[in-house]
mmCIF file of C-alpha atoms in Angstrom:
data_model
loop_
_atom_site.group_PDB
_atom_site.id
_atom_site.type_symbol
_atom_site.label_atom_id
_atom_site.label_comp_id
_atom_site.label_asym_id
_atom_site.label_seq_id
_atom_site.Cartn_x
_atom_site.Cartn_y
_atom_site.Cartn_z
ATOM 1 C CA MET A 1 -8.402 -8.561 18.079
ATOM 2 C CA TYR A 2 -8.322 -5.922 20.389
ATOM 3 C CA LEU A 3 -9.110 -2.318 18.603
ATOM 4 C CA ARG A 4 -9.733 0.778 19.981
ATOM 5 C CA MET A 5 -11.928 3.397 18.500
ATOM 6 C CA CYS A 6 -10.657 5.546 15.461
ATOM 7 C CA LEU A 7 -12.484 9.108 14.896
ATOM 8 C CA THR A 8 -11.776 10.190 11.529
ATOM 9 C CA ARG A 9 -14.474 13.336 12.029
ATOM 10 C CA THR A 10 -16.096 12.671 9.275
ATOM 11 C CA ILE A 11 -19.023 11.168 8.060
ATOM 12 C CA LEU A 12 -17.399 7.612 8.270
ATOM 13 C CA ASP A 13 -17.342 8.126 12.024
ATOM 14 C CA TYR A 14 -21.296 7.527 11.460
ATOM 15 C CA ARG A 15 -20.753 4.952 9.455
ATOM 16 C CA PRO A 16 -20.181 0.600 9.424
ATOM 17 C CA VAL A 17 -16.367 0.836 8.844
ATOM 18 C CA VAL A 18 -13.580 -1.194 10.333
ATOM 19 C CA PHE A 19 -9.797 0.713 9.298
ATOM 20 C CA LEU A 20 -7.862 -2.332 8.908
ATOM 21 C CA ASP A 21 -5.051 -2.637 6.459
ATOM 22 C CA VAL A 22 -6.096 -6.089 4.843
ATOM 23 C CA GLU A 23 -7.477 -6.736 1.754
ATOM 24 C CA VAL A 24 -10.466 -8.279 1.823
ATOM 25 C CA PRO A 25 -13.721 -5.703 1.288
ATOM 26 C CA TYR A 26 -15.288 -7.080 4.092
ATOM 27 C CA VAL A 27 -15.518 -8.146 7.463
ATOM 28 C CA GLU A 28 -17.681 -9.299 10.229
ATOM 29 C CA LEU A 29 -17.612 -8.477 13.791
ATOM 30 C CA ARG A 30 -18.594 -10.115 17.031
ATOM 31 C CA SER A 31 -18.071 -8.479 20.288
ATOM 32 C CA ARG A 32 -17.605 -11.618 23.982
ATOM 33 C CA ASP A 33 -21.770 -10.385 24.363
ATOM 34 C CA GLY A 34 -22.545 -12.158 20.367
ATOM 35 C CA ARG A 35 -23.373 -9.213 18.799
ATOM 36 C CA ARG A 36 -22.200 -8.920 15.444
ATOM 37 C CA ALA A 37 -21.757 -6.340 12.776
ATOM 38 C CA VAL A 38 -21.440 -5.763 9.003
ATOM 39 C CA ALA A 39 -18.348 -3.521 7.972
ATOM 40 C CA LYS A 40 -16.698 -2.252 4.980
ATOM 41 C CA VAL A 41 -13.140 -2.318 5.647
ATOM 42 C CA GLU A 42 -11.470 0.663 4.820
ATOM 43 C CA LYS A 43 -7.548 2.572 5.575
ATOM 44 C CA GLY A 44 -7.585 4.786 7.864
ATOM 45 C CA PRO A 45 -5.448 7.128 10.554
ATOM 46 C CA CYS A 46 -5.240 4.502 12.307
ATOM 47 C CA ILE A 47 -6.688 0.879 13.085
ATOM 48 C CA GLY A 48 -9.573 0.722 15.011
ATOM 49 C CA VAL A 49 -12.985 0.681 14.550
ATOM 50 C CA SER A 50 -15.540 3.647 13.816
ATOM 51 C CA ARG A 51 -17.469 5.471 16.134
ATOM 52 C CA GLU A 52 -20.977 3.662 15.151
ATOM 53 C CA LEU A 53 -19.026 0.074 14.682
ATOM 54 C CA ALA A 54 -17.629 0.807 18.710
ATOM 55 C CA VAL A 55 -21.220 1.915 20.340
ATOM 56 C CA MET A 56 -22.907 -0.421 18.281
ATOM 57 C CA LEU A 57 -20.981 -3.957 19.888
ATOM 58 C CA TYR A 58 -19.915 -2.465 23.062
ATOM 59 C CA PRO A 59 -22.530 0.505 23.790
ATOM 60 C CA TYR A 60 -22.114 0.141 27.651
ATOM 61 C CA TYR A 61 -18.418 1.121 26.980
ATOM 62 C CA GLY A 62 -17.164 4.706 27.814
ATOM 63 C CA TRP A 63 -15.453 5.413 24.206
ATOM 64 C CA GLY A 64 -14.428 9.133 23.332
ATOM 65 C CA ALA A 65 -14.801 9.140 27.335
ATOM 66 C CA MET A 66 -11.745 7.581 28.096
ATOM 67 C CA ASP A 67 -9.458 5.679 26.023
ATOM 68 C CA VAL A 68 -10.268 2.373 25.016
ATOM 69 C CA GLU A 69 -9.760 -0.750 23.525
ATOM 70 C CA ALA A 70 -12.152 -3.743 23.254
ATOM 71 C CA TYR A 71 -12.065 -7.562 21.759
ATOM 72 C CA PHE A 72 -13.826 -7.666 18.360
ATOM 73 C CA GLU A 73 -13.670 -11.220 17.199
ATOM 74 C CA VAL A 74 -12.828 -10.052 12.673
ATOM 75 C CA SER A 75 -13.569 -12.549 10.241
ATOM 76 C CA GLU A 76 -13.984 -11.756 5.886
ATOM 77 C CA ALA A 77 -17.831 -11.312 5.164
ATOM 78 C CA ASN A 78 -19.431 -11.720 1.643
ATOM 79 C CA PRO A 79 -21.942 -9.883 2.673
ATOM 80 C CA VAL A 80 -25.401 -9.806 -0.549
ATOM 81 C CA GLU A 81 -26.896 -7.275 -2.354
ATOM 82 C CA ALA A 82 -29.879 -5.417 -0.621
ATOM 83 C CA THR A 83 -32.814 -5.389 -3.098
ATOM 84 C CA ARG A 84 -35.028 -3.181 -0.995
ATOM 85 C CA VAL A 85 -34.467 -0.474 1.388
ATOM 86 C CA VAL A 86 -37.407 1.889 2.869
ATOM 87 C CA MET A 87 -35.960 5.383 4.401
ATOM 88 C CA LYS A 88 -37.518 8.330 6.686
ATOM 89 C CA VAL A 89 -35.284 11.252 5.036
ATOM 90 C CA PRO A 90 -35.095 15.091 6.246
ATOM 91 C CA PHE A 91 -37.067 16.784 3.509
ATOM 92 C CA GLY A 92 -34.715 17.748 1.092
ATOM 93 C CA ILE A 93 -32.682 14.975 0.991
ATOM 94 C CA THR A 94 -33.234 13.249 -2.726
ATOM 95 C CA GLU A 95 -32.015 9.720 -3.722
ATOM 96 C CA LEU A 96 -29.419 11.186 -5.026
ATOM 97 C CA VAL A 97 -27.747 12.386 -2.445
ATOM 98 C CA VAL A 98 -28.533 8.401 0.102
ATOM 99 C CA ARG A 99 -27.361 6.879 -2.968
ATOM 100 C CA ARG A 100 -23.694 8.800 -3.188
ATOM 101 C CA GLN A 101 -23.228 8.211 -0.283
ATOM 102 C CA LEU A 102 -24.413 5.352 1.225
ATOM 103 C CA THR A 103 -23.598 3.045 -1.535
ATOM 104 C CA GLY A 104 -21.070 0.433 -1.367
ATOM 105 C CA PHE A 105 -22.228 0.559 2.848
ATOM 106 C CA PRO A 106 -23.544 -2.337 4.708
ATOM 107 C CA ILE A 107 -27.541 -1.167 5.396
ATOM 108 C CA TYR A 108 -29.274 -2.299 8.727
ATOM 109 C CA GLU A 109 -32.574 -0.472 10.201
ATOM 110 C CA GLY A 110 -31.292 2.117 12.786
ATOM 111 C CA THR A 111 -30.106 5.780 12.647
ATOM 112 C CA VAL A 112 -28.034 6.864 9.570
ATOM 113 C CA ALA A 113 -26.098 10.693 9.368
ATOM 114 C CA LEU A 114 -26.424 12.078 5.786
ATOM 115 C CA GLU A 115 -24.659 14.933 4.509
ATOM 116 C CA TYR A 116 -26.399 17.983 3.637
ATOM 117 C CA LEU A 117 -25.451 21.271 2.615
ATOM 118 C CA ASP A 118 -22.437 21.624 4.993
ATOM 119 C CA HIS A 119 -24.024 19.505 8.396
ATOM 120 C CA VAL A 120 -24.602 16.694 8.830
ATOM 121 C CA GLU A 121 -29.007 15.600 9.421
ATOM 122 C CA PHE A 122 -30.423 12.246 10.646
ATOM 123 C CA GLY A 123 -31.919 9.215 8.809
ATOM 124 C CA GLU A 124 -33.689 6.079 9.587
ATOM 125 C CA VAL A 125 -33.443 3.090 7.598
ATOM 126 C CA VAL A 126 -37.050 1.530 8.438
ATOM 127 C CA HIS A 127 -36.846 -1.766 6.278
ATOM 128 C CA VAL A 128 -34.195 -3.138 4.551
ATOM 129 C CA GLU A 129 -34.397 -6.761 2.355
ATOM 130 C CA PRO A 130 -33.331 -8.812 2.457
ATOM 131 C CA GLN A 131 -31.362 -8.926 5.930
ATOM 132 C CA PRO A 132 -29.490 -6.604 7.322
ATOM 133 C CA PHE A 133 -25.857 -5.644 6.558
ATOM 134 C CA ALA A 134 -26.834 -5.477 3.156
ATOM 135 C CA ILE A 135 -24.816 -3.728 1.341
ATOM 136 C CA LEU A 136 -26.942 -0.521 -0.695
ATOM 137 C CA THR A 137 -26.385 -0.601 -4.799
ATOM 138 C CA ASN A 138 -27.071 0.929 -7.693
ATOM 139 C CA ASN A 139 -29.112 -2.226 -8.178
ATOM 140 C CA THR A 140 -31.539 -2.028 -4.880
ATOM 141 C CA ALA A 141 -34.987 -0.870 -4.593
ATOM 142 C CA LEU A 142 -35.072 2.609 -2.353
ATOM 143 C CA ARG A 143 -37.762 4.049 -0.710
ATOM 144 C CA LEU A 144 -37.698 7.343 0.311
ATOM 145 C CA VAL A 145 -40.120 9.086 3.323
ATOM 146 C CA GLU A 146 -39.792 12.694 3.847
ATOM 147 C CA VAL A 147 -39.924 13.730 7.016
ATOM 148 C CA PRO A 148 -40.440 17.628 8.264
ATOM 149 C CA VAL A 149 -37.243 18.772 10.092
ATOM 150 C CA GLU A 150 -38.106 20.445 13.378
ATOM 151 C CA GLU A 151 -36.618 24.238 14.205
ATOM 152 C CA ASP A 152 -34.862 23.470 17.911
ATOM 153 C CA ALA A 153 -33.220 20.291 16.227
ATOM 154 C CA VAL A 154 -29.118 19.975 16.394
ATOM 155 C CA VAL A 155 -27.187 19.348 13.846
ATOM 156 C CA PHE A 156 -23.448 19.000 13.214
ATOM 157 C CA MET A 157 -21.719 22.043 11.464
ATOM 158 C CA MET A 158 -18.972 20.603 9.332
ATOM 159 C CA ARG A 159 -16.051 23.260 9.458
ATOM 160 C CA GLY A 160 -14.036 22.957 5.775
ATOM 161 C CA LYS A 161 -14.037 20.207 3.537
ATOM 162 C CA ARG A 162 -12.690 17.233 6.192
ATOM 163 C CA GLY A 163 -14.762 18.469 9.128
ATOM 164 C CA VAL A 164 -11.843 19.584 10.947
#
């Protein structure tokens, strides 16, 4: 199926989310060159993929610079629960913040955006057990390593409650 990037101007732009009108909680997406991801299904302002998925599965396309549609093979997924996740987070981000924002989402190694005090800070998922794209649950053992934030680091400032 051909999908375009669907911007919500919220934190969902930085999550593995697909906006479809289907009754399944998770789907697996594959690009033409074999890249794959598991995504949470949400109702959204349009039919498409989040910015995170667009860039992850087709990194060489001009997403955002022009109107782009790409082919995604979509199938129902039954991801496993994550048993253990290790993350580096900016100083001040607590386990409660991480769990509130990421519970129910597929987790994979790499950068992760977290809302904190009216702006977005970026952490990093260092390790996921038993496999990438496992779902963070309340039972997942979560280990956070706090790292200092550089003063010259740029953070995306949110405007209003919906980021508009």
